[in-house]
mmCIF file of C-alpha atoms in Angstrom:
data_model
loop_
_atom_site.group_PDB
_atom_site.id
_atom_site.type_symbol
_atom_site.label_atom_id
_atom_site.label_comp_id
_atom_site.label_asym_id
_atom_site.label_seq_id
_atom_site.Cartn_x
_atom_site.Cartn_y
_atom_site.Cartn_z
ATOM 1 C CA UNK A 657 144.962 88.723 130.039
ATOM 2 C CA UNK A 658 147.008 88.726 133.472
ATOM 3 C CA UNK A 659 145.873 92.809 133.449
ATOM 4 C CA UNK A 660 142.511 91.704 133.337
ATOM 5 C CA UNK A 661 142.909 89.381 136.050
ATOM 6 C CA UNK A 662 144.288 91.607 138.362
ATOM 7 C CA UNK A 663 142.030 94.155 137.944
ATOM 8 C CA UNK A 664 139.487 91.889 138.706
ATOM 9 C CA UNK A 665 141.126 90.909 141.864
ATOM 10 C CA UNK A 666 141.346 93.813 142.820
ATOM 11 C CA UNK A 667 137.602 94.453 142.341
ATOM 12 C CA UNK A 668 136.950 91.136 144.505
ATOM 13 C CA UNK A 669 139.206 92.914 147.473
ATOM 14 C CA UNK A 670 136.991 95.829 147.333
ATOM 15 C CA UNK A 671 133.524 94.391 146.024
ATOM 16 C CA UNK A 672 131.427 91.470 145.811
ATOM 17 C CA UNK A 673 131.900 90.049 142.347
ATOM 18 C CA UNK A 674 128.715 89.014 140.476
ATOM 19 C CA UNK A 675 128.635 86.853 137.123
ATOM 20 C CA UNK A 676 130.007 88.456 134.338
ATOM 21 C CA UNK A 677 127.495 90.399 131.921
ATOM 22 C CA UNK A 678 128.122 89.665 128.080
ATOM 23 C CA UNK A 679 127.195 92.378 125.617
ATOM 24 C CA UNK A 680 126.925 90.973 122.545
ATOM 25 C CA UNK A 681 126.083 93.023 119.178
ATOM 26 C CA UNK A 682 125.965 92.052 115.853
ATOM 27 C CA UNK A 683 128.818 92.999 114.019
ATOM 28 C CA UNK A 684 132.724 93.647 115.020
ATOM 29 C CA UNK A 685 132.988 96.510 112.937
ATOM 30 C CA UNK A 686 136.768 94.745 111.669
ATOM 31 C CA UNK A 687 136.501 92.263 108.947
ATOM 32 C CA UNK A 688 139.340 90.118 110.764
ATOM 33 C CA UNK A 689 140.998 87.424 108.583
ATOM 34 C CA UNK A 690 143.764 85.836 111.152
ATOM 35 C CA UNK A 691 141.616 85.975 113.880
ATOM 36 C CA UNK A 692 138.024 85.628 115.389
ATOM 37 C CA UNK A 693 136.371 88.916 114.944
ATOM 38 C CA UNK A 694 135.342 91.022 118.262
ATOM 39 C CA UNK A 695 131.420 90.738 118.617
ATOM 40 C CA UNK A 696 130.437 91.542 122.564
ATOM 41 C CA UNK A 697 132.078 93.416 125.316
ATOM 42 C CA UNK A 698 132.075 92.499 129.217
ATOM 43 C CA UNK A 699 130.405 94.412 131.751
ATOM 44 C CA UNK A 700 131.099 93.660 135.128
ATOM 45 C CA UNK A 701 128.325 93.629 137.813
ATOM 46 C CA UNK A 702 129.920 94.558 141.416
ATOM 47 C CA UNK A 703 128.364 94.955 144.596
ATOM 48 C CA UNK A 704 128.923 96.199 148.324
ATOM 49 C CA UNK A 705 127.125 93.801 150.086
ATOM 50 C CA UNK A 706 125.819 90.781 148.282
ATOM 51 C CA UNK A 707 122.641 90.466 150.672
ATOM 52 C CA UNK A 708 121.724 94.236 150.279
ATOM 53 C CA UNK A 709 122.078 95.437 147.281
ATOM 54 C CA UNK A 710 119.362 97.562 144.353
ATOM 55 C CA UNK A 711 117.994 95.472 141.727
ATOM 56 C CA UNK A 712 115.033 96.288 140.692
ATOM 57 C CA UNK A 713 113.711 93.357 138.258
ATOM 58 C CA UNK A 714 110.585 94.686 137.361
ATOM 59 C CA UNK A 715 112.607 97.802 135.584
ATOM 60 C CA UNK A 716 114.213 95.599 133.290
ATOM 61 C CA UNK A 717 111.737 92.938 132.196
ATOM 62 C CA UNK A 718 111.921 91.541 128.637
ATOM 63 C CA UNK A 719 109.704 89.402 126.537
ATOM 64 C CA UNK A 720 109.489 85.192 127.578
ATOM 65 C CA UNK A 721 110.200 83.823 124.151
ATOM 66 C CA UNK A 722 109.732 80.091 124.947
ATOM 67 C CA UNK A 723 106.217 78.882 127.454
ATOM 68 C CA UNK A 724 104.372 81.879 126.969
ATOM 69 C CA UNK A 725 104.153 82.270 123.416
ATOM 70 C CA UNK A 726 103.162 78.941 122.885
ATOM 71 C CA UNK A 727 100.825 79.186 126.037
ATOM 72 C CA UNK A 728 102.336 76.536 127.311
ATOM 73 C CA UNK A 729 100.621 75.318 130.603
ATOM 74 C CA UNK A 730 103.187 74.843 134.054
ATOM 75 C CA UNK A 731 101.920 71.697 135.875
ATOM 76 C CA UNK A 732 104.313 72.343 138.475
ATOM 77 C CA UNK A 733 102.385 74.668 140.006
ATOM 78 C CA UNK A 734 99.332 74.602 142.115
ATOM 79 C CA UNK A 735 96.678 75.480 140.634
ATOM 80 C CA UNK A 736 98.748 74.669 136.710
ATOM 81 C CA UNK A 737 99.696 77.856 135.304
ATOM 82 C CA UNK A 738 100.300 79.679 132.075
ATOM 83 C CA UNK A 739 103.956 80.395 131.858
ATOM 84 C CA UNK A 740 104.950 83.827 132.520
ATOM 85 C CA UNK A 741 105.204 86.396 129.240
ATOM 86 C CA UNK A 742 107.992 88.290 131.207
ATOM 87 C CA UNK A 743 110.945 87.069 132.754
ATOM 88 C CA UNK A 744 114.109 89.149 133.975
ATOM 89 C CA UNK A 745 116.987 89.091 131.501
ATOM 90 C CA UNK A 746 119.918 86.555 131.382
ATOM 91 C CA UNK A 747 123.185 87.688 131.602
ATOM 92 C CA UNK A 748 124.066 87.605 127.791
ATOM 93 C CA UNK A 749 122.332 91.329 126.324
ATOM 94 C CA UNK A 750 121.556 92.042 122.759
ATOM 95 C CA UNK A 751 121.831 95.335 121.943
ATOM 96 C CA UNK A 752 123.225 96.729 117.897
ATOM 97 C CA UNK A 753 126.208 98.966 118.655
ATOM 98 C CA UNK A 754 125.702 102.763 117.888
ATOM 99 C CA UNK A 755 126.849 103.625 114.628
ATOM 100 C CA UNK A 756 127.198 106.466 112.235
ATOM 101 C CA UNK A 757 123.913 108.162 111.054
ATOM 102 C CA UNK A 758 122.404 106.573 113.986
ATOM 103 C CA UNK A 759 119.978 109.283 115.664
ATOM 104 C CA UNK A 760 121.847 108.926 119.056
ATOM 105 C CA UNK A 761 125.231 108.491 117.660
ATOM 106 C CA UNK A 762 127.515 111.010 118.727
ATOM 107 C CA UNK A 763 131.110 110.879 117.718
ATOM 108 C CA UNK A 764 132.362 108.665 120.139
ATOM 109 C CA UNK A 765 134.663 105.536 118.702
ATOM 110 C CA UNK A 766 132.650 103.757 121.344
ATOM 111 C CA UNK A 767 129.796 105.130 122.515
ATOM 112 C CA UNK A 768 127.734 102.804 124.204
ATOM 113 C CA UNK A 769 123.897 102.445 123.493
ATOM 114 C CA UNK A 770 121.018 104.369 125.142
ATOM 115 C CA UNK A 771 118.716 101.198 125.681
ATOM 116 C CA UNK A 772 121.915 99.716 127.718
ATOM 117 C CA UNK A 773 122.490 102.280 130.030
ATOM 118 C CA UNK A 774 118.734 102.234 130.251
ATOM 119 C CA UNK A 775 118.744 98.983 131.644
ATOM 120 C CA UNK A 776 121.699 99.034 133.357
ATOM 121 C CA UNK A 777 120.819 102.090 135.458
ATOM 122 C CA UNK A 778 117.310 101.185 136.096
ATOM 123 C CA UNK A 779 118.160 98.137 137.337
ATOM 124 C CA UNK A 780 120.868 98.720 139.878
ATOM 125 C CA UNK A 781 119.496 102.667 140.906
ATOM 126 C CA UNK A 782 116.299 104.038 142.236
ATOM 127 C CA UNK A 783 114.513 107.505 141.174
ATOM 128 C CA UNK A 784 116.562 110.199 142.900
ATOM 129 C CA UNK A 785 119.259 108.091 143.202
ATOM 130 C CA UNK A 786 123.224 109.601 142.133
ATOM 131 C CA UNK A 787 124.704 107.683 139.113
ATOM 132 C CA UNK A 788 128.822 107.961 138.261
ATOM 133 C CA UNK A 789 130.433 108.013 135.852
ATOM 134 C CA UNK A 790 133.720 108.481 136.047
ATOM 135 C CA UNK A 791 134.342 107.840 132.188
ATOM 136 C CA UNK A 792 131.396 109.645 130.524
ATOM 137 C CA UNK A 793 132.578 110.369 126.890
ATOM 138 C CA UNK A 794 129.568 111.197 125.286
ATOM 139 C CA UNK A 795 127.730 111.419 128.713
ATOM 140 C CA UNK A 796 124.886 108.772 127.624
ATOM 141 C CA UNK A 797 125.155 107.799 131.024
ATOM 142 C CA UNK A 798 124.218 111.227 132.451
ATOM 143 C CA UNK A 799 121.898 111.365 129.699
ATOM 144 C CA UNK A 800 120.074 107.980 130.429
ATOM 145 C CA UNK A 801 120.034 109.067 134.374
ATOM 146 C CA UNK A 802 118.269 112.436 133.707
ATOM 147 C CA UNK A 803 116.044 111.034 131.556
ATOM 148 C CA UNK A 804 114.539 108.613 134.068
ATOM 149 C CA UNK A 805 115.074 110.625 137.357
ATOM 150 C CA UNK A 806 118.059 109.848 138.765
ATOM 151 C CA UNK A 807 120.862 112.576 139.157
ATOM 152 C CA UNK A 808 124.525 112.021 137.974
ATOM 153 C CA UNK A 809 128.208 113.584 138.290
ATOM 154 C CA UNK A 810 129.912 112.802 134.823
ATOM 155 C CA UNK A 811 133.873 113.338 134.376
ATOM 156 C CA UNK A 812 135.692 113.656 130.721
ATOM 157 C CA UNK A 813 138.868 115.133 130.125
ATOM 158 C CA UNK A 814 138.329 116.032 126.583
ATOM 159 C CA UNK A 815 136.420 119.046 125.941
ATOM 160 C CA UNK A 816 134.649 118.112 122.902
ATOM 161 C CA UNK A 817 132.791 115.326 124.623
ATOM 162 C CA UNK A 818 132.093 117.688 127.649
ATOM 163 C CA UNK A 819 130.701 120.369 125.487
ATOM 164 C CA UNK A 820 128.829 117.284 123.646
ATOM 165 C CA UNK A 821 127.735 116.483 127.712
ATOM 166 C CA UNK A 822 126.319 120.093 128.442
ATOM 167 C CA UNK A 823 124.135 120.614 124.919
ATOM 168 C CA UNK A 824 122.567 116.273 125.411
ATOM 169 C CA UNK A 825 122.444 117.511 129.304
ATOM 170 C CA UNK A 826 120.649 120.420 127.588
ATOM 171 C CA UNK A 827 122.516 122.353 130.478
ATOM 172 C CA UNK A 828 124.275 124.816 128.302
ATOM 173 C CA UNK A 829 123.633 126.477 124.271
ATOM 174 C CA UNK A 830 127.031 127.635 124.277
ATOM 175 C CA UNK A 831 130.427 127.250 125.538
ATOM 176 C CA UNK A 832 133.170 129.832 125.464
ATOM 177 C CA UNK A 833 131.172 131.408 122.819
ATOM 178 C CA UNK A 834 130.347 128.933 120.691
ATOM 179 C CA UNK A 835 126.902 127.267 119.705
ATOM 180 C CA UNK A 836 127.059 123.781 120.888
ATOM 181 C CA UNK A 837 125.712 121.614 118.383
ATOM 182 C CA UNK A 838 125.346 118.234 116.592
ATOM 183 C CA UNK A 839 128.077 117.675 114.333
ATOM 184 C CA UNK A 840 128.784 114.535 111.922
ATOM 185 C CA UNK A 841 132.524 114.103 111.232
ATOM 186 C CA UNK A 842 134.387 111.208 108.714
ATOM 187 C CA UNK A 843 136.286 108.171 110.466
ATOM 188 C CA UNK A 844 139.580 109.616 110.453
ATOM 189 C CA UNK A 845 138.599 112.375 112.406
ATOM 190 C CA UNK A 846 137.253 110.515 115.110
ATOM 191 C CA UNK A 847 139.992 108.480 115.213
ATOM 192 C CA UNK A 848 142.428 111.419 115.564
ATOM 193 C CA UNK A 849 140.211 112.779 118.477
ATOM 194 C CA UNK A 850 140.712 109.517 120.131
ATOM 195 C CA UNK A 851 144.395 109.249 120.081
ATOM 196 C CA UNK A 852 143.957 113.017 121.631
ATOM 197 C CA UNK A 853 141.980 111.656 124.055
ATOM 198 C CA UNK A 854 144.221 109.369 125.494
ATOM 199 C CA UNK A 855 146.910 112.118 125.679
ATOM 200 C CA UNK A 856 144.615 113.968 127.396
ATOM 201 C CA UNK A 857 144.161 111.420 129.906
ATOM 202 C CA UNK A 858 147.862 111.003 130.774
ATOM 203 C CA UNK A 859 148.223 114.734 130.804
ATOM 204 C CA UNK A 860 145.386 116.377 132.651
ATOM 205 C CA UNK A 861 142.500 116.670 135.312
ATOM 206 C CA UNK A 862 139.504 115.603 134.907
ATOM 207 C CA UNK A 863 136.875 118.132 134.425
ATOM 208 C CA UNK A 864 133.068 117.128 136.156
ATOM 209 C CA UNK A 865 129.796 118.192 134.708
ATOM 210 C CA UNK A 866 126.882 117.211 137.463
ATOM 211 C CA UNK A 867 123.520 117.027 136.775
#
C-alpha cells in the first residue's frame, strides 16, 4: 500500500494526476475463501498539462443506457430534447479478461484485452501519433496502435513475447530460424515462463521492437 502511494507521488511530481480508471471484469480467476476475490485492476490516467492535453471523446463513445432508450424527453433544454444515445464513458470499464481459447489470447498470465487498448489509445492519441510501451508482453499495445494508425516502440525482455510481438506485428515469419507461430500451452507452463520473466527483468536489457 505505502509502494503504491509513493509511486503515485511520484507520478504527481512529474504529471498531472487524473481520477483513477477502474477496470473491472467479471471473474478473479482465484476462488478466494479468506479473502475478497480480485475482480478489476487500476489504470492510471496522467497528463503533462491538464489544460492541453488529447482526448478525443468522440473515439470512445458508448451506448446511453438510461434517457435515450426510454426516449426520455430533456426539458432543460431549449427547444426540450431527446436525451443523447451516446455519452463518453465513466471511469469504471467493463471489459471480460482474455482467457485461454480466446481468439486473441496469447500466452500472457496477463494479457490485457484488445477492446481496452482500443479505447485507451484512441482516446488519449491521434492517427500518426507514437504510442509506448515500455512493458509490451504480448505487444497488444503495438498491435492495437498499428491497427488504427498510430505508430509504436514496444520493449520486452523475454524473447518469447518479442517473437510473439514480430509475427501479431506481422513484421517477421521467422526468427533465428524458426517459424513464428501461434502456440497454446497448459497453465503450468505459463506460469514457469513468468517466473522467467521476472528473472529476466532483473538480469537484462530490454530489447525494442518499433513499428
Amino acid at each position: 500500500f505505502y509502494n503504491k502511494l509513493f509511486f503515485l507521488s511520484i507520478l504527481n511530481s512529474i504529471l498531472g494526476h487524473a481520477p483513477r480508471i477502474v477496470w473491472h471484469y467479471d471473474s478473479s480467476g482465484v476462488q478466494a475463501k479468506k479473502y475478497y476475490g480480485s475482480m478489476y485492476e487500476p489504470i492510471l490516467f496522467c497528463v503533462k498539462d491538464k489544460e492541453n492535453y488529447t482526448f478525443n471523446t468522440e473515439e470512445i463513445l458508448v451506448e446511453a443506457k438510461t434517457g435515450a432508450t426510454r426516449k426520455l424527453i430533456d426539458y432543460r433544454k431549449d427547444p426540450p430534447q431527446v436525451y443523447n444515445y451516446e455519452k463518453v464513458p465513466g471511469n469504471v470499464w467493463e471489459f471480460p479478461r482474455v482467457r485461454y481459447r480466446m481468439e486473441e489470447y496469447e500466452n500472457h498470465p496477463t494479457q490485457k484485452p484488445i477492446a481496452l487498448l482500443d479505447r485507451i489509445i484512441k482516446a488519449s492519441s491521434n492517427v500518426g501519433d507514437l504510442v509506448l510501451d515500455p512493458f509490451s508482453g504480448t505487444f497488444t499495445t503495438c498491435f492495437v496502435a498499428k491497427e488504427s494508425g498510430r505508430n509504436s516502440i514496444g520493449i520486452e525482455l523475454q524473447e518469447e513475447y518479442v517473437k510473439i510481438g514480430l509475427r501479431r506485428l506481422k513484421l517477421a515469419k521467422e526468427y533465428k530460424g524458426e517459424k513464428l507461430k501461434k502456440e497454446i500451452r497448459s497453465f503450468e507452463t505459463r506460469k514457469i515462463a513468468a517466473v522467467q520473466n521476472l528473472k529476466l527483468f532483473e538480469e537484462s536489457d530490454g530489447t525494442f521492437i518499433h513499428s
